[in-house]
Tab-separated table of N, CA and C in Angstrom:
chain	number	residue	atom	x	y	z
B	1	MET	N	25.587	-7.725	-3.645
B	1	MET	CA	25.992	-6.693	-4.478
B	1	MET	C	25.236	-5.051	-4.050
B	2	GLY	N	26.064	-4.263	-3.878
B	2	GLY	CA	25.564	-2.786	-3.629
B	2	GLY	C	25.104	-2.334	-5.040
B	3	TRP	N	24.100	-0.924	-4.562
B	3	TRP	CA	23.444	-0.568	-5.721
B	3	TRP	C	24.273	0.938	-5.995
B	4	PRO	N	24.332	1.322	-7.150
B	4	PRO	CA	24.866	2.935	-7.213
B	4	PRO	C	23.463	3.806	-6.713
B	5	ASP	N	24.073	4.568	-6.449
B	5	ASP	CA	22.904	5.757	-5.930
B	5	ASP	C	22.085	5.929	-7.067
B	6	ASP	N	20.888	6.705	-6.916
B	6	ASP	CA	20.087	6.826	-7.543
B	6	ASP	C	20.455	7.343	-9.198
B	7	SER	N	21.489	8.169	-9.009
B	7	SER	CA	21.611	8.957	-10.474
B	7	SER	C	22.485	7.784	-11.299
B	8	GLU	N	22.956	6.580	-10.477
B	8	GLU	CA	23.635	5.708	-11.337
B	8	GLU	C	22.719	4.761	-11.768
B	9	GLN	N	21.486	4.624	-11.138
B	9	GLN	CA	20.502	3.155	-11.362
B	9	GLN	C	20.171	3.115	-12.677
B	10	GLY	N	20.358	4.335	-13.483
B	10	GLY	CA	19.398	4.165	-14.920
B	10	GLY	C	17.938	4.915	-14.446
B	11	ASP	N	17.446	5.118	-15.963
B	11	ASP	CA	16.240	5.777	-16.096
B	11	ASP	C	15.050	4.977	-16.049
B	12	VAL	N	14.384	4.576	-15.288
B	12	VAL	CA	13.016	3.819	-15.609
B	12	VAL	C	11.696	4.344	-15.719
B	13	ARG	N	12.087	5.565	-16.087
B	13	ARG	CA	10.886	6.833	-16.367
B	13	ARG	C	10.600	6.385	-17.899
B	14	SER	N	11.516	5.869	-18.720
B	14	SER	CA	11.158	5.532	-20.167
B	14	SER	C	10.066	4.628	-19.977
B	15	ASP	N	9.870	3.762	-19.324
B	15	ASP	CA	8.601	2.987	-19.348
B	15	ASP	C	7.922	2.995	-18.527
B	16	MET	N	7.763	3.998	-18.174
B	16	MET	CA	6.628	4.385	-17.145
B	16	MET	C	5.734	5.315	-17.555
B	17	ALA	N	4.230	5.037	-18.203
B	17	ALA	CA	3.208	6.079	-18.501
B	17	ALA	C	2.828	6.435	-17.508
B	18	ALA	N	2.263	7.668	-17.327
B	18	ALA	CA	1.820	8.349	-16.710
B	18	ALA	C	0.006	7.591	-16.436
B	19	PRO	N	-0.424	7.307	-15.229
B	19	PRO	CA	-1.648	6.352	-14.932
B	19	PRO	C	-2.870	7.140	-15.568
B	20	GLU	N	-3.821	6.580	-15.838
B	20	GLU	CA	-4.900	7.092	-16.544
B	20	GLU	C	-6.062	7.545	-15.229
B	21	GLU	N	-6.801	8.535	-15.456
B	21	GLU	CA	-7.662	8.953	-14.389
B	21	GLU	C	-8.651	7.566	-13.918
B	22	GLY	N	-8.993	7.848	-12.657
B	22	GLY	CA	-9.878	6.101	-12.153
B	22	GLY	C	-9.036	5.022	-11.462
B	23	VAL	N	-7.799	5.213	-11.426
B	23	VAL	CA	-6.384	4.009	-11.145
B	23	VAL	C	-7.034	4.012	-9.894
B	24	ILE	N	-6.537	2.935	-9.025
B	24	ILE	CA	-6.506	2.896	-7.646
B	24	ILE	C	-5.030	2.498	-7.449
B	25	LEU	N	-4.539	3.262	-6.258
B	25	LEU	CA	-3.334	3.157	-5.617
B	25	LEU	C	-3.005	1.783	-4.696
B	26	VAL	N	-2.579	0.804	-5.066
B	26	VAL	CA	-2.706	-0.604	-3.957
B	26	VAL	C	-1.086	-0.495	-3.390
B	27	PRO	N	-1.372	-0.727	-2.011
B	27	PRO	CA	-0.252	-0.542	-1.383
B	27	PRO	C	0.323	-1.950	-1.499
B	28	TRP	N	1.758	-1.861	-1.807
B	28	TRP	CA	2.511	-3.152	-2.077
B	28	TRP	C	2.525	-4.011	-1.200
B	29	GLN	N	2.266	-3.618	0.255
B	29	GLN	CA	2.418	-4.328	1.522
B	29	GLN	C	1.210	-5.402	1.280
B	30	GLN	N	0.090	-4.994	0.700
B	30	GLN	CA	-1.065	-5.781	0.689
B	30	GLN	C	-1.141	-7.073	-0.433
B	31	LEU	N	-0.036	-6.738	-1.220
B	31	LEU	CA	0.107	-7.600	-2.063
B	31	LEU	C	1.000	-8.683	-1.634
B	32	SER	N	0.263	-10.367	-2.166
B	32	SER	CA	1.370	-11.423	-1.705
B	32	SER	C	2.575	-11.143	-2.682
B	33	ALA	N	3.732	-12.026	-2.123
B	33	ALA	CA	4.976	-12.156	-2.635
B	33	ALA	C	4.805	-12.152	-3.921
B	34	ASP	N	4.110	-13.195	-4.464
B	34	ASP	CA	4.039	-13.772	-5.563
B	34	ASP	C	3.267	-12.591	-6.851
B	35	ALA	N	2.544	-12.327	-6.041
B	35	ALA	CA	1.341	-10.950	-7.068
B	35	ALA	C	2.602	-9.798	-7.319
B	36	LEU	N	3.311	-9.409	-5.962
B	36	LEU	CA	4.152	-8.003	-6.470
B	36	LEU	C	5.285	-8.729	-7.422
B	37	ASP	N	5.674	-10.082	-7.070
B	37	ASP	CA	7.010	-10.275	-7.982
B	37	ASP	C	6.609	-10.177	-9.874
B	38	GLY	N	5.215	-10.813	-9.743
B	38	GLY	CA	4.725	-10.798	-11.107
B	38	GLY	C	4.589	-9.544	-11.821
B	39	ILE	N	4.213	-8.889	-10.987
B	39	ILE	CA	3.881	-7.268	-11.563
B	39	ILE	C	5.278	-6.751	-11.818
B	40	ILE	N	6.133	-7.211	-10.995
B	40	ILE	CA	7.729	-6.690	-11.011
B	40	ILE	C	8.457	-7.283	-12.400
B	41	GLU	N	8.082	-8.641	-12.532
B	41	GLU	CA	9.006	-9.161	-13.667
B	41	GLU	C	7.847	-8.468	-15.185
B	42	GLU	N	6.795	-8.511	-15.019
B	42	GLU	CA	6.088	-8.150	-16.309
B	42	GLU	C	6.700	-6.508	-16.596
B	43	PHE	N	6.857	-5.572	-15.809
B	43	PHE	CA	7.478	-4.443	-15.833
B	43	PHE	C	8.905	-4.875	-16.817
B	44	VAL	N	9.552	-5.455	-15.819
B	44	VAL	CA	11.264	-5.403	-16.361
B	44	VAL	C	11.138	-5.971	-17.762
B	45	SER	N	10.376	-7.276	-18.179
B	45	SER	CA	10.466	-7.677	-19.022
B	45	SER	C	10.245	-6.679	-20.492
B	46	ARG	N	9.538	-5.811	-20.169
B	46	ARG	CA	9.165	-5.083	-21.000
B	46	ARG	C	10.599	-4.198	-22.077
B	47	GLU	N	10.472	-3.964	-23.345
B	47	GLU	CA	11.527	-3.237	-24.150
B	47	GLU	C	11.529	-2.087	-23.683
B	48	GLY	N	12.527	-1.307	-23.820
B	48	GLY	CA	12.457	0.218	-23.845
B	48	GLY	C	13.070	0.565	-22.069
B	49	THR	N	12.912	-0.140	-21.251
B	49	THR	CA	13.518	0.350	-20.133
B	49	THR	C	15.144	0.728	-20.297
B	50	ASP	N	15.262	1.993	-19.899
B	50	ASP	CA	16.635	2.306	-20.013
B	50	ASP	C	17.584	2.358	-18.713
B	51	TYR	N	18.372	1.220	-18.667
B	51	TYR	CA	19.335	1.571	-17.232
B	51	TYR	C	20.761	2.065	-17.620
B	52	GLY	N	20.796	2.882	-18.702
B	52	GLY	CA	22.062	3.524	-18.874
B	52	GLY	C	23.182	2.534	-19.427
B	53	ASP	N	24.459	3.146	-18.914
B	53	ASP	CA	25.592	1.965	-19.564
B	53	ASP	C	26.061	0.845	-18.835
B	54	TYR	N	25.008	0.399	-17.551
B	54	TYR	CA	25.262	-0.948	-16.858
B	54	TYR	C	24.671	-1.636	-17.576
B	55	ASP	N	25.275	-3.229	-17.450
B	55	ASP	CA	24.358	-4.183	-17.651
B	55	ASP	C	23.972	-5.321	-16.594
B	56	TYR	N	22.875	-4.853	-16.447
B	56	TYR	CA	22.005	-5.850	-15.022
B	56	TYR	C	21.572	-6.690	-15.719
B	57	SER	N	21.428	-7.981	-14.799
B	57	SER	CA	20.460	-9.310	-15.139
B	57	SER	C	19.289	-8.985	-14.908
B	58	PHE	N	18.216	-9.542	-15.021
B	58	PHE	CA	17.106	-10.024	-15.185
B	58	PHE	C	16.608	-9.400	-13.491
B	59	ASP	N	17.365	-10.604	-12.769
B	59	ASP	CA	17.034	-10.691	-11.310
B	59	ASP	C	17.287	-9.260	-10.688
B	60	ASP	N	18.579	-8.622	-11.299
B	60	ASP	CA	19.085	-7.543	-10.476
B	60	ASP	C	18.118	-6.194	-11.014
B	61	LYS	N	17.615	-6.314	-11.821
B	61	LYS	CA	16.466	-5.337	-12.481
B	61	LYS	C	15.369	-5.324	-11.572
B	62	LYS	N	15.041	-6.547	-11.195
B	62	LYS	CA	13.653	-6.730	-10.266
B	62	LYS	C	14.071	-6.314	-9.106
B	63	ASP	N	15.109	-6.706	-8.475
B	63	ASP	CA	15.614	-6.164	-7.110
B	63	ASP	C	15.360	-4.548	-7.137
B	64	GLN	N	16.137	-4.007	-8.152
B	64	GLN	CA	16.038	-2.658	-8.357
B	64	GLN	C	14.884	-1.972	-8.317
B	65	ILE	N	13.981	-2.519	-8.800
B	65	ILE	CA	12.539	-2.018	-8.713
B	65	ILE	C	11.579	-2.186	-7.405
B	66	ARG	N	12.224	-3.644	-7.038
B	66	ARG	CA	11.579	-4.018	-5.674
B	66	ARG	C	11.974	-2.830	-4.617
B	67	ALA	N	13.240	-2.442	-4.954
B	67	ALA	CA	13.645	-1.416	-3.789
B	67	ALA	C	13.427	0.031	-3.968
B	68	GLN	N	12.852	0.360	-5.537
B	68	GLN	CA	12.089	1.629	-5.358
B	68	GLN	C	10.730	1.390	-4.534
B	69	ILE	N	9.990	0.596	-4.992
B	69	ILE	CA	8.638	0.465	-4.886
B	69	ILE	C	8.529	0.440	-3.465
B	70	ARG	N	9.922	0.058	-2.471
B	70	ARG	CA	10.178	-0.294	-0.944
B	70	ARG	C	10.132	1.146	-0.416
B	71	LYS	N	10.995	1.867	-1.218
B	71	LYS	CA	11.472	3.039	-1.037
B	71	LYS	C	10.246	4.152	-0.921
B	72	GLY	N	9.099	3.995	-1.928
B	72	GLY	CA	8.308	4.775	-2.389
B	72	GLY	C	8.123	5.560	-3.602
B	73	THR	N	9.355	5.461	-4.324
B	73	THR	CA	9.506	6.169	-5.208
B	73	THR	C	8.638	5.557	-6.683
B	74	VAL	N	8.240	4.311	-6.523
B	74	VAL	CA	7.404	3.637	-7.367
B	74	VAL	C	6.153	2.981	-6.707
B	75	GLN	N	5.044	3.268	-7.142
B	75	GLN	CA	3.866	2.740	-6.641
B	75	GLN	C	3.228	2.005	-7.609
B	76	VAL	N	2.490	0.678	-7.156
B	76	VAL	CA	1.909	0.132	-7.679
B	76	VAL	C	0.346	0.647	-7.734
B	77	VAL	N	-0.237	0.343	-9.164
B	77	VAL	CA	-1.927	1.310	-9.288
B	77	VAL	C	-2.513	0.050	-10.133
B	78	PHE	N	-3.926	0.092	-9.762
B	78	PHE	CA	-4.632	-0.722	-10.800
B	78	PHE	C	-5.755	-0.046	-11.177
B	79	ASP	N	-6.056	-0.437	-12.771
B	79	ASP	CA	-7.109	0.073	-13.500
B	79	ASP	C	-8.153	-0.631	-13.595
B	80	PRO	N	-9.162	-0.543	-13.084
B	80	PRO	CA	-10.506	-1.432	-12.818
B	80	PRO	C	-11.138	-1.245	-14.264
B	81	VAL	N	-10.837	-0.555	-15.211
B	81	VAL	CA	-11.333	-0.658	-16.582
B	81	VAL	C	-10.670	-1.901	-17.410
B	82	GLY	N	-9.453	-1.739	-17.248
B	82	GLY	CA	-8.255	-2.623	-18.012
B	82	GLY	C	-8.306	-3.829	-17.162
B	83	GLU	N	-8.540	-3.975	-15.903
B	83	GLU	CA	-8.454	-4.711	-15.188
B	83	GLU	C	-6.823	-5.295	-15.277
B	84	THR	N	-5.954	-4.174	-14.726
B	84	THR	CA	-4.429	-4.588	-15.092
B	84	THR	C	-3.774	-3.430	-14.041
B	85	CYS	N	-2.602	-3.887	-13.403
B	85	CYS	CA	-1.718	-3.517	-12.598
B	85	CYS	C	-0.620	-2.803	-13.413
B	86	GLN	N	0.173	-1.738	-12.762
B	86	GLN	CA	0.975	-0.937	-13.531
B	86	GLN	C	1.761	-0.619	-12.614
B	87	LEU	N	3.203	-0.226	-12.440
B	87	LEU	CA	4.106	0.769	-12.059
B	87	LEU	C	4.190	2.151	-12.280
B	88	VAL	N	4.288	2.871	-11.405
B	88	VAL	CA	4.274	4.508	-11.875
B	88	VAL	C	4.913	5.074	-10.760
B	89	LEU	N	5.761	5.956	-11.264
B	89	LEU	CA	6.804	6.640	-10.378
B	89	LEU	C	5.560	7.461	-9.455
B	90	SER	N	6.096	7.858	-8.210
B	90	SER	CA	5.289	8.499	-7.249
B	90	SER	C	4.938	9.737	-7.757
B	91	ASP	N	5.626	10.868	-8.511
B	91	ASP	CA	5.589	12.078	-8.931
B	91	ASP	C	4.572	12.108	-10.015
B	92	GLN	N	4.250	11.209	-10.497
B	92	GLN	CA	3.395	10.863	-11.752
B	92	GLN	C	1.643	10.528	-11.172
B	93	LEU	N	1.594	10.021	-10.180
B	93	LEU	CA	0.301	10.068	-9.750
B	93	LEU	C	-0.904	10.936	-9.738
B	94	PRO	N	-1.967	10.750	-10.193
B	94	PRO	CA	-3.125	11.945	-10.077
B	94	PRO	C	-3.127	12.700	-9.091
B	95	ALA	N	-3.423	13.739	-8.908
B	95	ALA	CA	-3.673	14.694	-7.769
B	95	ALA	C	-4.772	14.010	-6.851
B	96	GLY	N	-4.584	13.565	-5.527
B	96	GLY	CA	-5.540	13.342	-4.760
B	96	GLY	C	-5.575	11.873	-4.666
B	97	LEU	N	-4.624	11.114	-5.078
B	97	LEU	CA	-4.611	9.595	-5.517
B	97	LEU	C	-3.737	9.026	-4.219
């Protein structure tokens, strides 16, 4: 199944808060497949993610986020204070991260 271009994929921004200071950028390639999948599943399962007029399955949403991570438009960050990982848009990363 092919994906529509970025303008038609829906807006994941509604569920991506800007990261706090002190977070650590985690190269997704250094995560195990299971760890990355768990981070993506946690993100997709949150309420409030707006995919527009399209009706995507849970797996389709996971694939969409995974593609954005591979493309570099979404990054994985780790918060050592809260000991949590989150997904953020690359353009919302703090300067110097």
